[in-house]
PDB file of N, CA and C in Angstrom:
ATOM      1  N   MET X  30       0.929  -1.171   0.069  1.00 44.00           N
ATOM      2  CA  MET X  30       0.163   0.058  -0.045  1.00 44.00           C
ATOM      3  C   MET X  30       1.072   1.328   0.091  1.00 44.00           C
ATOM      4  N   SER X  31       0.530   1.983  -0.753  1.00 51.00           N
ATOM      5  CA  SER X  31       1.586   3.320  -1.017  1.00 51.00           C
ATOM      6  C   SER X  31       0.668   4.661  -0.418  1.00 51.00           C
ATOM      7  N   VAL X  32       1.275   5.373   0.277  1.00 69.00           N
ATOM      8  CA  VAL X  32       0.560   6.569   0.833  1.00 69.00           C
ATOM      9  C   VAL X  32       1.391   7.788   0.127  1.00 69.00           C
ATOM     10  N   GLU X  33       0.563   8.750  -0.460  1.00 91.00           N
ATOM     11  CA  GLU X  33       1.372  10.050  -0.919  1.00 91.00           C
ATOM     12  C   GLU X  33       1.188  11.285   0.204  1.00 91.00           C
ATOM     13  N   HIS X  34       1.875  11.819   0.364  1.00 95.00           N
ATOM     14  CA  HIS X  34       2.183  12.738   1.517  1.00 95.00           C
ATOM     15  C   HIS X  34       2.131  14.290   0.701  1.00 95.00           C
ATOM     16  N   ALA X  35       1.940  14.946   1.476  1.00 95.00           N
ATOM     17  CA  ALA X  35       1.829  16.492   0.779  1.00 95.00           C
ATOM     18  C   ALA X  35       3.199  16.969   0.445  1.00 95.00           C
ATOM     19  N   SER X  36       3.161  17.893  -0.377  1.00 95.00           N
ATOM     20  CA  SER X  36       4.367  18.520  -1.128  1.00 95.00           C
ATOM     21  C   SER X  36       4.754  19.428   0.010  1.00 95.00           C
ATOM     22  N   MET X  37       6.078  19.627   0.028  1.00 95.00           N
ATOM     23  CA  MET X  37       6.576  20.700   0.655  1.00 95.00           C
ATOM     24  C   MET X  37       6.145  22.154   0.435  1.00 95.00           C
ATOM     25  N   ARG X  38       5.883  22.337  -1.099  1.00 95.00           N
ATOM     26  CA  ARG X  38       5.468  23.693  -1.390  1.00 95.00           C
ATOM     27  C   ARG X  38       4.033  24.020  -0.721  1.00 95.00           C
ATOM     28  N   ILE X  39       3.228  23.042  -0.636  1.00 96.00           N
ATOM     29  CA  ILE X  39       1.938  22.798   0.106  1.00 96.00           C
ATOM     30  C   ILE X  39       2.007  23.269   1.484  1.00 96.00           C
ATOM     31  N   ILE X  40       2.614  22.330   2.369  1.00 96.00           N
ATOM     32  CA  ILE X  40       3.074  22.329   3.852  1.00 96.00           C
ATOM     33  C   ILE X  40       3.612  23.892   4.102  1.00 96.00           C
ATOM     34  N   ASP X  41       4.545  23.892   3.414  1.00 95.00           N
ATOM     35  CA  ASP X  41       5.426  25.282   3.834  1.00 95.00           C
ATOM     36  C   ASP X  41       4.330  26.709   3.473  1.00 95.00           C
ATOM     37  N   GLY X  42       3.377  26.651   2.435  1.00 94.00           N
ATOM     38  CA  GLY X  42       2.403  27.452   2.085  1.00 94.00           C
ATOM     39  C   GLY X  42       1.550  27.638   3.131  1.00 94.00           C
ATOM     40  N   TYR X  43       0.929  26.305   3.707  1.00 94.00           N
ATOM     41  CA  TYR X  43       0.066  26.459   4.725  1.00 94.00           C
ATOM     42  C   TYR X  43       0.633  26.978   5.993  1.00 94.00           C
ATOM     43  N   ALA X  44       1.766  26.724   6.418  1.00 92.00           N
ATOM     44  CA  ALA X  44       2.604  27.095   7.538  1.00 92.00           C
ATOM     45  C   ALA X  44       2.388  28.630   7.565  1.00 92.00           C
ATOM     46  N   ARG X  45       2.755  29.113   6.137  1.00 90.00           N
ATOM     47  CA  ARG X  45       2.744  30.788   6.189  1.00 90.00           C
ATOM     48  C   ARG X  45       1.456  31.516   6.144  1.00 90.00           C
ATOM     49  N   GLY X  46       0.230  30.466   6.209  1.00 89.00           N
ATOM     50  CA  GLY X  46      -1.121  30.997   6.352  1.00 89.00           C
ATOM     51  C   GLY X  46      -1.987  30.752   4.948  1.00 89.00           C
ATOM     52  N   GLY X  47      -1.577  30.103   4.369  1.00 85.00           N
ATOM     53  CA  GLY X  47      -2.357  29.546   3.548  1.00 85.00           C
ATOM     54  C   GLY X  47      -2.793  30.425   2.090  1.00 85.00           C
ATOM     55  N   THR X  48      -2.341  31.691   1.934  1.00 89.00           N
ATOM     56  CA  THR X  48      -2.994  32.546   1.147  1.00 89.00           C
ATOM     57  C   THR X  48      -2.424  32.333  -0.172  1.00 89.00           C
ATOM     58  N   ASP X  49      -1.391  31.728  -0.618  1.00 92.00           N
ATOM     59  CA  ASP X  49      -0.994  31.381  -1.930  1.00 92.00           C
ATOM     60  C   ASP X  49      -1.255  29.954  -2.258  1.00 92.00           C
ATOM     61  N   LEU X  50      -2.357  29.403  -1.497  1.00 95.00           N
ATOM     62  CA  LEU X  50      -2.802  27.887  -1.980  1.00 95.00           C
ATOM     63  C   LEU X  50      -4.111  28.070  -2.349  1.00 95.00           C
ATOM     64  N   ALA X  51      -4.544  27.211  -3.206  1.00 96.00           N
ATOM     65  CA  ALA X  51      -5.807  27.163  -3.607  1.00 96.00           C
ATOM     66  C   ALA X  51      -6.823  26.460  -2.588  1.00 96.00           C
ATOM     67  N   ALA X  52      -7.786  26.749  -2.607  1.00 95.00           N
ATOM     68  CA  ALA X  52      -9.118  26.412  -1.490  1.00 95.00           C
ATOM     69  C   ALA X  52      -9.064  24.613  -1.568  1.00 95.00           C
ATOM     70  N   ASP X  53      -9.004  24.077  -2.603  1.00 95.00           N
ATOM     71  CA  ASP X  53      -8.954  22.666  -2.603  1.00 95.00           C
ATOM     72  C   ASP X  53      -7.690  22.160  -1.988  1.00 95.00           C
ATOM     73  N   GLU X  54      -6.321  22.814  -2.290  1.00 95.00           N
ATOM     74  CA  GLU X  54      -5.042  22.402  -1.861  1.00 95.00           C
ATOM     75  C   GLU X  54      -5.488  22.599   0.097  1.00 95.00           C
ATOM     76  N   VAL X  55      -6.087  23.498   0.311  1.00 96.00           N
ATOM     77  CA  VAL X  55      -5.956  23.673   1.475  1.00 96.00           C
ATOM     78  C   VAL X  55      -6.787  22.467   2.474  1.00 96.00           C
ATOM     79  N   TRP X  56      -7.938  22.245   1.468  1.00 96.00           N
ATOM     80  CA  TRP X  56      -8.871  21.275   2.144  1.00 96.00           C
ATOM     81  C   TRP X  56      -8.293  19.773   2.028  1.00 96.00           C
ATOM     82  N   ALA X  57      -7.593  19.775   1.083  1.00 95.00           N
ATOM     83  CA  ALA X  57      -6.937  18.463   0.859  1.00 95.00           C
ATOM     84  C   ALA X  57      -5.918  18.150   1.864  1.00 95.00           C
ATOM     85  N   LEU X  58      -4.989  19.245   2.204  1.00 96.00           N
ATOM     86  CA  LEU X  58      -3.962  19.088   3.062  1.00 96.00           C
ATOM     87  C   LEU X  58      -4.654  18.895   4.423  1.00 96.00           C
ATOM     88  N   GLU X  59      -5.626  19.662   5.009  1.00 96.00           N
ATOM     89  CA  GLU X  59      -6.318  19.399   6.316  1.00 96.00           C
ATOM     90  C   GLU X  59      -6.762  18.016   6.401  1.00 96.00           C
ATOM     91  N   ALA X  60      -7.514  17.565   5.365  1.00 96.00           N
ATOM     92  CA  ALA X  60      -8.028  16.095   5.303  1.00 96.00           C
ATOM     93  C   ALA X  60      -6.879  15.181   5.443  1.00 96.00           C
ATOM     94  N   HIS X  61      -6.014  15.549   5.038  1.00 96.00           N
ATOM     95  CA  HIS X  61      -4.659  14.520   4.892  1.00 96.00           C
ATOM     96  C   HIS X  61      -3.751  14.474   6.115  1.00 96.00           C
ATOM     97  N   LEU X  62      -3.950  15.573   6.742  1.00 96.00           N
ATOM     98  CA  LEU X  62      -3.173  16.000   8.237  1.00 96.00           C
ATOM     99  C   LEU X  62      -3.828  15.219   9.314  1.00 96.00           C
ATOM    100  N   GLU X  63      -5.169  14.912   9.087  1.00 96.00           N
ATOM    101  CA  GLU X  63      -5.936  14.144  10.124  1.00 96.00           C
ATOM    102  C   GLU X  63      -5.233  12.759  10.257  1.00 96.00           C
ATOM    103  N   ALA X  64      -4.843  12.289   9.212  1.00 95.00           N
ATOM    104  CA  ALA X  64      -4.548  10.695   9.282  1.00 95.00           C
ATOM    105  C   ALA X  64      -2.713  10.425   9.187  1.00 95.00           C
ATOM    106  N   CYS X  65      -2.248  11.673   8.977  1.00 96.00           N
ATOM    107  CA  CYS X  65      -0.521  11.276   8.340  1.00 96.00           C
ATOM    108  C   CYS X  65       0.300  12.220   9.698  1.00 96.00           C
ATOM    109  N   ARG X  66       0.699  11.271  10.325  1.00 97.00           N
ATOM    110  CA  ARG X  66       1.796  11.642  11.500  1.00 97.00           C
ATOM    111  C   ARG X  66       2.915  12.371  10.961  1.00 97.00           C
ATOM    112  N   LEU X  67       3.587  11.687   9.713  1.00 96.00           N
ATOM    113  CA  LEU X  67       4.602  12.454   9.149  1.00 96.00           C
ATOM    114  C   LEU X  67       4.520  13.779   8.659  1.00 96.00           C
ATOM    115  N   CYS X  68       3.302  14.002   7.758  1.00 97.00           N
ATOM    116  CA  CYS X  68       2.828  15.091   7.291  1.00 97.00           C
ATOM    117  C   CYS X  68       2.858  16.289   8.681  1.00 97.00           C
ATOM    118  N   ARG X  69       2.241  15.900   9.462  1.00 96.00           N
ATOM    119  CA  ARG X  69       1.936  16.667  10.856  1.00 96.00           C
ATOM    120  C   ARG X  69       3.164  17.347  11.455  1.00 96.00           C
ATOM    121  N   GLU X  70       4.158  16.027  11.345  1.00 96.00           N
ATOM    122  CA  GLU X  70       5.420  16.502  11.916  1.00 96.00           C
ATOM    123  C   GLU X  70       6.258  17.629  11.019  1.00 96.00           C
ATOM    124  N   ARG X  71       6.146  17.418   9.823  1.00 97.00           N
ATOM    125  CA  ARG X  71       6.641  18.451   8.384  1.00 97.00           C
ATOM    126  C   ARG X  71       5.908  19.608   8.617  1.00 97.00           C
ATOM    127  N   LEU X  72       4.599  19.796   8.940  1.00 95.00           N
ATOM    128  CA  LEU X  72       4.080  20.943   9.163  1.00 95.00           C
ATOM    129  C   LEU X  72       4.576  21.649  10.362  1.00 95.00           C
ATOM    130  N   SER X  73       4.489  20.994  11.490  1.00 92.00           N
ATOM    131  CA  SER X  73       5.030  21.572  12.836  1.00 92.00           C
ATOM    132  C   SER X  73       6.511  22.094  12.191  1.00 92.00           C
ATOM    133  N   ALA X  74       7.581  21.433  11.796  1.00 94.00           N
ATOM    134  CA  ALA X  74       8.958  22.045  11.477  1.00 94.00           C
ATOM    135  C   ALA X  74       8.699  23.158  10.679  1.00 94.00           C
ATOM    136  N   ALA X  75       7.882  23.207   9.586  1.00 94.00           N
ATOM    137  CA  ALA X  75       7.632  24.335   8.740  1.00 94.00           C
ATOM    138  C   ALA X  75       7.081  25.630   9.443  1.00 94.00           C
ATOM    139  N   VAL X  76       5.860  25.129  10.428  1.00 91.00           N
ATOM    140  CA  VAL X  76       5.549  26.577  11.198  1.00 91.00           C
ATOM    141  C   VAL X  76       6.666  27.271  11.961  1.00 91.00           C
ATOM    142  N   THR X  77       7.618  26.122  12.648  1.00 90.00           N
ATOM    143  CA  THR X  77       8.806  26.769  13.161  1.00 90.00           C
ATOM    144  C   THR X  77       9.863  27.601  12.392  1.00 90.00           C
ATOM    145  N   ALA X  78       9.644  27.055  11.363  1.00 90.00           N
ATOM    146  CA  ALA X  78      10.768  27.821  10.243  1.00 90.00           C
ATOM    147  C   ALA X  78      10.090  29.144   9.752  1.00 90.00           C
ATOM    148  N   HIS X  79       8.747  29.126   9.540  1.00 86.00           N
ATOM    149  CA  HIS X  79       8.355  30.185   8.842  1.00 86.00           C
ATOM    150  C   HIS X  79       7.327  30.979   9.509  1.00 86.00           C
ATOM    151  N   ALA X  80       7.257  30.469  10.560  1.00 86.00           N
ATOM    152  CA  ALA X  80       5.895  31.103  11.676  1.00 86.00           C
ATOM    153  C   ALA X  80       6.030  31.165  12.844  1.00 86.00           C
ATOM    154  N   PRO X  81       7.590  31.836  13.323  1.00 87.00           N
ATOM    155  CA  PRO X  81       7.797  31.644  14.806  1.00 87.00           C
ATOM    156  C   PRO X  81       6.887  32.058  15.647  1.00 87.00           C
ATOM    157  N   ALA X  82       6.565  33.275  15.336  1.00 88.00           N
ATOM    158  CA  ALA X  82       5.276  33.614  16.334  1.00 88.00           C
ATOM    159  C   ALA X  82       4.123  32.849  16.722  1.00 88.00           C
ATOM    160  N   VAL X  83       3.731  31.890  15.721  1.00 84.00           N
ATOM    161  CA  VAL X  83       2.672  30.973  16.056  1.00 84.00           C
ATOM    162  C   VAL X  83       3.312  29.824  16.801  1.00 84.00           C
ATOM    163  N   ALA X  84       4.686  29.464  16.418  1.00 83.00           N
ATOM    164  CA  ALA X  84       5.298  28.288  17.260  1.00 83.00           C
ATOM    165  C   ALA X  84       5.192  28.913  18.521  1.00 83.00           C
ATOM    166  N   THR X  85       5.419  29.801  18.888  1.00 88.00           N
ATOM    167  CA  THR X  85       5.765  30.179  20.033  1.00 88.00           C
ATOM    168  C   THR X  85       3.942  30.266  21.087  1.00 88.00           C
ATOM    169  N   LEU X  86       3.103  30.679  20.407  1.00 88.00           N
ATOM    170  CA  LEU X  86       1.758  31.065  20.750  1.00 88.00           C
ATOM    171  C   LEU X  86       1.343  29.508  21.116  1.00 88.00           C
ATOM    172  N   VAL X  87       1.654  28.645  20.304  1.00 85.00           N
ATOM    173  CA  VAL X  87       1.215  27.090  20.547  1.00 85.00           C
ATOM    174  C   VAL X  87       1.820  26.491  21.799  1.00 85.00           C
ATOM    175  N   ALA X  88       3.183  26.776  21.862  1.00 87.00           N
ATOM    176  CA  ALA X  88       4.027  26.493  23.133  1.00 87.00           C
ATOM    177  C   ALA X  88       3.515  27.075  24.278  1.00 87.00           C
ATOM    178  N   ASP X  89       3.274  28.476  24.362  1.00 91.00           N
ATOM    179  CA  ASP X  89       2.743  29.109  25.494  1.00 91.00           C
ATOM    180  C   ASP X  89       1.364  28.283  25.957  1.00 91.00           C
ATOM    181  N   VAL X  90       0.368  28.223  24.865  1.00 91.00           N
ATOM    182  CA  VAL X  90      -0.813  27.655  25.265  1.00 91.00           C
ATOM    183  C   VAL X  90      -0.660  26.182  25.850  1.00 91.00           C
ATOM    184  N   TRP X  91       0.307  25.292  25.140  1.00 88.00           N
ATOM    185  CA  TRP X  91       0.224  23.992  25.645  1.00 88.00           C
ATOM    186  C   TRP X  91       0.845  24.309  27.326  1.00 88.00           C
ATOM    187  N   SER X  92       1.752  25.250  27.459  1.00 91.00           N
ATOM    188  CA  SER X  92       2.298  25.126  28.784  1.00 91.00           C
ATOM    189  C   SER X  92       1.383  25.543  29.495  1.00 91.00           C
ATOM    190  N   GLY X  93       0.277  26.498  29.141  1.00 90.00           N
ATOM    191  CA  GLY X  93      -0.595  26.503  30.108  1.00 90.00           C
ATOM    192  C   GLY X  93      -1.727  25.455  30.367  1.00 90.00           C
ATOM    193  N   LEU X  94      -1.768  24.408  29.440  1.00 91.00           N
ATOM    194  CA  LEU X  94      -2.647  23.450  29.678  1.00 91.00           C
ATOM    195  C   LEU X  94      -2.134  22.333  30.623  1.00 91.00           C
ATOM    196  N   GLU X  95      -0.788  22.458  30.923  1.00 75.00           N
ATOM    197  CA  GLU X  95      -0.399  21.440  31.692  1.00 75.00           C
ATOM    198  C   GLU X  95      -0.652  21.448  33.249  1.00 75.00           C
ATOM    199  N   PRO X  96      -0.800  20.328  33.776  1.00 71.00           N
ATOM    200  CA  PRO X  96      -1.329  20.301  35.157  1.00 71.00           C
ATOM    201  C   PRO X  96      -0.514  20.849  36.059  1.00 71.00           C
TER     202      PRO X  96
END
């Protein structure tokens, strides 16, 4: 069984806010991310690289949720 992963162009574009992606690309990526751990990890790395303020915000939220 072969699994196709999202391209780095789409993942990087999504990490930057998705404004340069077609609506169907965004929808397909979001559906794919629900089931693909590898692409979620690639997206996490892209957010850290392309949107550090978002990565910081997410880290702050997670730390606030810790017991």
